GROMACS .gro file of C-alpha atoms in nm:
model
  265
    1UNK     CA    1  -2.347   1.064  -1.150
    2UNK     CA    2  -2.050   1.144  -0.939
    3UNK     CA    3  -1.730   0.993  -0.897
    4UNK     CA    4  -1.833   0.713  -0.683
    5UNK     CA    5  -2.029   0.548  -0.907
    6UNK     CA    6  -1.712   0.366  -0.979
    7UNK     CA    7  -1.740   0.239  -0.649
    8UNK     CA    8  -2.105   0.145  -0.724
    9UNK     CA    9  -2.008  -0.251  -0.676
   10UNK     CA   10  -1.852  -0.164  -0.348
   11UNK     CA   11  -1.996  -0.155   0.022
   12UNK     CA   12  -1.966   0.140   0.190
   13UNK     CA   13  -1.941   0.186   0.575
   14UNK     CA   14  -1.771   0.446   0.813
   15UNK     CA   15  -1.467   0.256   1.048
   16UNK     CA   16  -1.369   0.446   1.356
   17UNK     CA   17  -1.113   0.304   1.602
   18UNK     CA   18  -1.189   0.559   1.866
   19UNK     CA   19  -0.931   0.868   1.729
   20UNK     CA   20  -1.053   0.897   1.349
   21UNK     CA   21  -1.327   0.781   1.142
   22UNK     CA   22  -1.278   0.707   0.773
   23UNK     CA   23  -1.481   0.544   0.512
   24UNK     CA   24  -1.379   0.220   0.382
   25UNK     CA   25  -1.506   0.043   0.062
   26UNK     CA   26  -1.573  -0.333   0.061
   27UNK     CA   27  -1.622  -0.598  -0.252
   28UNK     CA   28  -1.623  -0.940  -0.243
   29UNK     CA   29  -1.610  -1.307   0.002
   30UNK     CA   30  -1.276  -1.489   0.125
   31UNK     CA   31  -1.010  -1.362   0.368
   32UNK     CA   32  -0.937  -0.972   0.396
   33UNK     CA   33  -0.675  -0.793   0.184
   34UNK     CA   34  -0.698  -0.408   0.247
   35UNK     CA   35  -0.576  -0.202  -0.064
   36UNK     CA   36  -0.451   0.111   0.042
   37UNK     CA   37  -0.467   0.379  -0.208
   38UNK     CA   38  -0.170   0.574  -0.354
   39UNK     CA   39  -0.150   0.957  -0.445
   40UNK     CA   40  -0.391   1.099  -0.555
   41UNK     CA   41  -0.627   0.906  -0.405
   42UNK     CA   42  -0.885   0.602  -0.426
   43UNK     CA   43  -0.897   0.657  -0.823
   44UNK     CA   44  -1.016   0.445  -1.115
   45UNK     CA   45  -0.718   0.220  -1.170
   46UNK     CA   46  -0.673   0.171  -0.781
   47UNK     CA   47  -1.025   0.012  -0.774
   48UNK     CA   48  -0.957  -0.201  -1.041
   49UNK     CA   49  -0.688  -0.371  -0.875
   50UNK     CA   50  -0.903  -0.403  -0.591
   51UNK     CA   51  -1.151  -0.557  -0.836
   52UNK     CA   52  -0.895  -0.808  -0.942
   53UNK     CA   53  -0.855  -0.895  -0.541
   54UNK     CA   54  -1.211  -0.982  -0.522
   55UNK     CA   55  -1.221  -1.204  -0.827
   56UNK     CA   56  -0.951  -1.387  -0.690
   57UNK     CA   57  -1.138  -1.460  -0.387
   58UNK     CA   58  -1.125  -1.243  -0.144
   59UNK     CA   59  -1.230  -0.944   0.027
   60UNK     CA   60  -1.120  -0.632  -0.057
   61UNK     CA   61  -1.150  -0.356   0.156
   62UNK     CA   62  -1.022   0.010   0.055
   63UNK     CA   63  -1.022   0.276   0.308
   64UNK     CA   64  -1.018   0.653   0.165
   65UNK     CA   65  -0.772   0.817   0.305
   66UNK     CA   66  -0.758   1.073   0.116
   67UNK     CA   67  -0.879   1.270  -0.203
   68UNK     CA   68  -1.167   1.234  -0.362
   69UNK     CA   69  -1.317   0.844  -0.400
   70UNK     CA   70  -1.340   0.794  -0.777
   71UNK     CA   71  -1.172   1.037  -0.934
   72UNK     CA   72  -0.937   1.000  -1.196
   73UNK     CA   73  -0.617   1.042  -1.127
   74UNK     CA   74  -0.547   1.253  -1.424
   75UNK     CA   75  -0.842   1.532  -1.282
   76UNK     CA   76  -0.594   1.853  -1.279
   77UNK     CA   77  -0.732   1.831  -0.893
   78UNK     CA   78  -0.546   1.581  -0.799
   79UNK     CA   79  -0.287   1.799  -0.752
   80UNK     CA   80  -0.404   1.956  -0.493
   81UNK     CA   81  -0.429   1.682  -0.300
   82UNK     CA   82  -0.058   1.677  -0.282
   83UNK     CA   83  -0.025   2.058  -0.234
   84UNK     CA   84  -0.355   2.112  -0.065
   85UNK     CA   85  -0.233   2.025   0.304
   86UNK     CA   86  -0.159   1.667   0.241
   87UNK     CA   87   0.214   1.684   0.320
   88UNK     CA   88   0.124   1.873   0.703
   89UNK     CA   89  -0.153   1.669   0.819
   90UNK     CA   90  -0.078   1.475   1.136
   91UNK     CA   91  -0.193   1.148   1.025
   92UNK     CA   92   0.090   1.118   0.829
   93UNK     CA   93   0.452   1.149   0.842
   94UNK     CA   94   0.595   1.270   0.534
   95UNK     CA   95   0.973   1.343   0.594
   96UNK     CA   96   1.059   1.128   0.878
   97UNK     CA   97   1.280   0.842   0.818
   98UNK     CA   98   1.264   0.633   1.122
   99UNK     CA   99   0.875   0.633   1.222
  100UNK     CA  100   0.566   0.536   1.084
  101UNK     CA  101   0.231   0.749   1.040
  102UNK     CA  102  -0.013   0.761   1.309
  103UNK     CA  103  -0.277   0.672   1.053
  104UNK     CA  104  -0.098   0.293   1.049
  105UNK     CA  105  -0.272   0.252   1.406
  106UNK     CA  106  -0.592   0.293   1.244
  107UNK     CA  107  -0.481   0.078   0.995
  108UNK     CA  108  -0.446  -0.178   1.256
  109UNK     CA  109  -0.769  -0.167   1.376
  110UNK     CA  110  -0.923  -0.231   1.074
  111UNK     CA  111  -0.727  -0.527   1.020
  112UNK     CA  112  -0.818  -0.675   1.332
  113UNK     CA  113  -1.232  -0.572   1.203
  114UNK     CA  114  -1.206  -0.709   0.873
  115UNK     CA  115  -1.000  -1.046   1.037
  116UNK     CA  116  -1.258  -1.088   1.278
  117UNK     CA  117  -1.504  -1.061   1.075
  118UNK     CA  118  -1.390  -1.260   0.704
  119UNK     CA  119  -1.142  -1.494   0.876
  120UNK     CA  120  -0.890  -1.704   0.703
  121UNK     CA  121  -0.536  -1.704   0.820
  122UNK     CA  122  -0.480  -1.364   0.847
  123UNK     CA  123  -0.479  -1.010   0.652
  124UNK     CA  124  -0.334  -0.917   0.316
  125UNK     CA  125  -0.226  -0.550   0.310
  126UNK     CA  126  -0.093  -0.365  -0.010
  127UNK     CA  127   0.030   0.021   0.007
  128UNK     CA  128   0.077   0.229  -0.285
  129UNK     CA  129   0.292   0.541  -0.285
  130UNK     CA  130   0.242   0.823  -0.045
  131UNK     CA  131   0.143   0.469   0.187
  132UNK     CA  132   0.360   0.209   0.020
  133UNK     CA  133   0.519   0.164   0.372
  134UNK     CA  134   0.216   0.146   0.581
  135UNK     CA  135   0.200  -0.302   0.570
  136UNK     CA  136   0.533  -0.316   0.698
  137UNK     CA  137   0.450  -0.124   1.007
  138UNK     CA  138   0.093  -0.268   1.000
  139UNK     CA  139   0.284  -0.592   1.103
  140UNK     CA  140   0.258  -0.522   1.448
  141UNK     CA  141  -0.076  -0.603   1.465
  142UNK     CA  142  -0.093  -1.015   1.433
  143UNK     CA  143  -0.402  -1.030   1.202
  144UNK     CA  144  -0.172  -0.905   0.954
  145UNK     CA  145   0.020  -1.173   0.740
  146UNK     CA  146   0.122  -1.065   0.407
  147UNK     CA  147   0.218  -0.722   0.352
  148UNK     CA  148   0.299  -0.585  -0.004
  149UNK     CA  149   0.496  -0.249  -0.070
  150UNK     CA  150   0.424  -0.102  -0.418
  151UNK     CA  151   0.647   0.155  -0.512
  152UNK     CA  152   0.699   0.304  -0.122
  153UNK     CA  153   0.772   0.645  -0.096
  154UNK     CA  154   0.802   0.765   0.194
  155UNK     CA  155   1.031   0.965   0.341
  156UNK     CA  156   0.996   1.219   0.074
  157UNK     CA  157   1.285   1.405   0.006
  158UNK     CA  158   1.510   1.147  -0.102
  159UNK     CA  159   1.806   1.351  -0.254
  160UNK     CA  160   1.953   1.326   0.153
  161UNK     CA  161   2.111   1.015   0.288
  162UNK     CA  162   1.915   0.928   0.531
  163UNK     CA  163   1.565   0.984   0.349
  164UNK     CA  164   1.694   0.764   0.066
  165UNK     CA  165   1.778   0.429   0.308
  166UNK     CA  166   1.463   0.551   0.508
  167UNK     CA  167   1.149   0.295   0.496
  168UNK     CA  168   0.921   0.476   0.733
  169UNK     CA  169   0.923   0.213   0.989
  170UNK     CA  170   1.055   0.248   1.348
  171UNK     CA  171   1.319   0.036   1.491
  172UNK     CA  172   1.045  -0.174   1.743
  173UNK     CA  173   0.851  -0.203   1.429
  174UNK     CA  174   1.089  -0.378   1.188
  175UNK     CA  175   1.212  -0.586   1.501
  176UNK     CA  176   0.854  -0.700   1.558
  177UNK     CA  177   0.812  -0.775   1.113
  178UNK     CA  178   1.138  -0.935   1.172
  179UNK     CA  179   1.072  -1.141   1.421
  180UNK     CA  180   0.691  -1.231   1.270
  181UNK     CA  181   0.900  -1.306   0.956
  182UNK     CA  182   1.123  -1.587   1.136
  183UNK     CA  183   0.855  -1.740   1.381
  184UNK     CA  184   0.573  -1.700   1.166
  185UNK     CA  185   0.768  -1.806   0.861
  186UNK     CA  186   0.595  -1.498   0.681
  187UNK     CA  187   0.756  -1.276   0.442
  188UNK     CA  188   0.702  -0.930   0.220
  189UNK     CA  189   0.681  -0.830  -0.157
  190UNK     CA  190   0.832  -0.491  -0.267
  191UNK     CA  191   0.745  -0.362  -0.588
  192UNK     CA  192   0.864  -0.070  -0.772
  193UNK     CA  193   1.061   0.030  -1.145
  194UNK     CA  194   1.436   0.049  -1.172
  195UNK     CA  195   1.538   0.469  -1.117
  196UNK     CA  196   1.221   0.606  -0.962
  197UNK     CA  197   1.324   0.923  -0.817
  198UNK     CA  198   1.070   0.812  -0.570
  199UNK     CA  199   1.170   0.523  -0.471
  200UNK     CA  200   1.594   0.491  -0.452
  201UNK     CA  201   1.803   0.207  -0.458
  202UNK     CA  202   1.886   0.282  -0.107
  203UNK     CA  203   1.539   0.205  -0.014
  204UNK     CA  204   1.527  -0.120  -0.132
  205UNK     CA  205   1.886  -0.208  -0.030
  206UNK     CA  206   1.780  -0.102   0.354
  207UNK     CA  207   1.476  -0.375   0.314
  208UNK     CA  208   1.689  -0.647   0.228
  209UNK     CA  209   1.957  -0.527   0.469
  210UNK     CA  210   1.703  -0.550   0.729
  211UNK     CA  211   1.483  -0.843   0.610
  212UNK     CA  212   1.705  -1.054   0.409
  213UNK     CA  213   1.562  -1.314   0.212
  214UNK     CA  214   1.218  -1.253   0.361
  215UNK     CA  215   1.224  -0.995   0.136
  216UNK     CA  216   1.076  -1.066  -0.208
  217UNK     CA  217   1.200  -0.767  -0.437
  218UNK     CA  218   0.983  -0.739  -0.762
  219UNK     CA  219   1.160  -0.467  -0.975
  220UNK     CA  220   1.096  -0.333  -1.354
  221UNK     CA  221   1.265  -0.192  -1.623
  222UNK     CA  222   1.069   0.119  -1.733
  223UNK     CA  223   1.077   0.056  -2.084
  224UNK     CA  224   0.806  -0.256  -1.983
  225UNK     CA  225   0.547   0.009  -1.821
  226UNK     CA  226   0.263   0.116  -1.951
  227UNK     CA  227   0.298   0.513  -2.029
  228UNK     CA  228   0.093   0.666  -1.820
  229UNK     CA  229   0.113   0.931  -1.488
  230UNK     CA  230   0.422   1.072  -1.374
  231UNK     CA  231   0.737   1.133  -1.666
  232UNK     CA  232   0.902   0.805  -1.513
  233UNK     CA  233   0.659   0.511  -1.433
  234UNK     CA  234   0.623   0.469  -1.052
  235UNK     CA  235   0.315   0.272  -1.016
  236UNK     CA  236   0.328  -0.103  -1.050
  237UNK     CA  237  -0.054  -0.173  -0.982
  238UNK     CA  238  -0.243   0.057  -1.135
  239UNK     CA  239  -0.130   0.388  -1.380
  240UNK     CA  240   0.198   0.187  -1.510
  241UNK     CA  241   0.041  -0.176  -1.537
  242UNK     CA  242  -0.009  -0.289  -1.879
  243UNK     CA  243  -0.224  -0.538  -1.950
  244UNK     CA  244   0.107  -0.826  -2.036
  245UNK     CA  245   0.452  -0.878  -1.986
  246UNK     CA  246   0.670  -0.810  -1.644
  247UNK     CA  247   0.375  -0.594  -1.503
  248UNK     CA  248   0.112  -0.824  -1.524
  249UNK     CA  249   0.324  -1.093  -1.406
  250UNK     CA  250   0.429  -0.862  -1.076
  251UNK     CA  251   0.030  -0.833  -1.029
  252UNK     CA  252  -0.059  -1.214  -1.071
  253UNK     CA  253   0.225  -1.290  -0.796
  254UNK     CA  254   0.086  -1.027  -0.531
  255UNK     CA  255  -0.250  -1.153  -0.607
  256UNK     CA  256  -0.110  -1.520  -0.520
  257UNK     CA  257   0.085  -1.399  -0.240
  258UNK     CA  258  -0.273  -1.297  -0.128
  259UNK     CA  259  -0.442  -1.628  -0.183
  260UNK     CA  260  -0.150  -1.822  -0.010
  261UNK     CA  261  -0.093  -1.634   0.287
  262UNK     CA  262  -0.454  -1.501   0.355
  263UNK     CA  263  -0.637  -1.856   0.349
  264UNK     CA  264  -0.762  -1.822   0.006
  265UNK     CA  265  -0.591  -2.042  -0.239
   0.00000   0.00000   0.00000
């Protein structure tokens, strides 16, 4: 069997909002959450996170953005995926500090699908990684209520300045997540360990600069990871969660965040 067989639980259908067409997997009954796979792609440990969304009661939806669906993450070719052309494709921008990626428009779409057609209040939306920013700017689209960050890295090259403060958002779209935030009274989760080279203090300090206390910071000491991945942990939800202690606990209160905001709880 190949690697989607550990999608075998999962729905499969193509989305296409009229520029691109991607397929997205779907699990579950409840109000939407759309888990947005990290680097290297829609891998093991990524789909059992989105398991854990569906038990909780609700619908999980991953879209494959990239990579290979299934895969392990540890496959020496996931790799590539990062080398392979990943950084250059124009859904996506890698280095820029003050935009998001033109794939976040698709994004949108398919949280205005999934909305219409589960319900609820509104949208959960969880990026990992390479797309850890993607819900924030995804809050331009009003089916969208609860957007989580895990470990966001983008901008890449975060040795300069301005790609450390850098959150991948442009200035209409935190003014429009700001303003959601007050009117709504909405907020967002950030997740990520203390000293990831990937995701600076300066990061975080621009979110609550910019979002004040509607900004829910979640953030670990490595020693409480579970080994696993890159030489540092970097991802709360999946390849660094162990199975108790500050991990699990940043996992249960996404998953509620979920259930509150969504409808579900």
């Amino acid at each position: 069997m190949g690697y989607e067989a550990a999608l075998a639980e999962y729905e499969k259908f193509a989305f296409d909002d009229g520029r691109w067409t991607r397929d997205v997997y779907r699990r579950g009954s409840g109000p939407a959450v759309i888990v947005i796979h990290e680097m290297p792609g829609l891998h093991p440990l990524v789909i059992r996170f989105a398991d854990r969304v569906a038990a909780a009661g609700m619908s999980v939806y991953c879209p494959h953005l990239f990579g290979e669906p299934g895969r392990p993450a540890s496959h020496p070719l996931g790799a590539l995926t990062m080398l392979g052309g990943i950084c250059i494709r124009r859904e996506f921008n890698v280095w820029a500090s003050d935009r998001s990626s033109p794939i976040v428009e698709w994004l949108k779409a398919l949280a205005r699908k999934v909305h219409a057609d589960c319900g609820g209040k509104g949208v959960g939306a969880v990026g990992m990684c390479f797309t850890g920013g993607f819900a924030l700017a995804m809050m331009t689209e009003p089916a969208v209520v609860a957007p989580v960050l895990s470990q966001p890295s983008l901008p890449l090259g975060a040795g300069k300045p301005r790609r450390a403060a850098g959150i991948g958002a442009s200035r209409a779209e935190v003014a429009c997540a700001r303003r959601r935030f007050e009117d709504e009274d909405l907020s967002m989760i950030g997740l990520r360990f203390f000293d990831d080279p990937f995701v600076p203090d300066a990061r975080f300090d621009t979110y609550r600069r910019e979002f004040g206390e509607k900004f829910e910071a979640v953030e670990i000491d490595p020693k409480d990871a579970r080994p696993g991945g890159l030489k540092h942990p970097h991802s709360v939800l999946t390849l660094n969660l162990a199975e108790d202690g500050p991990t699990k606990a940043a996992e249960a209160r996404v998953l509620a965040f979920f259930r509150e905001r969504t409808g579900a709880a």
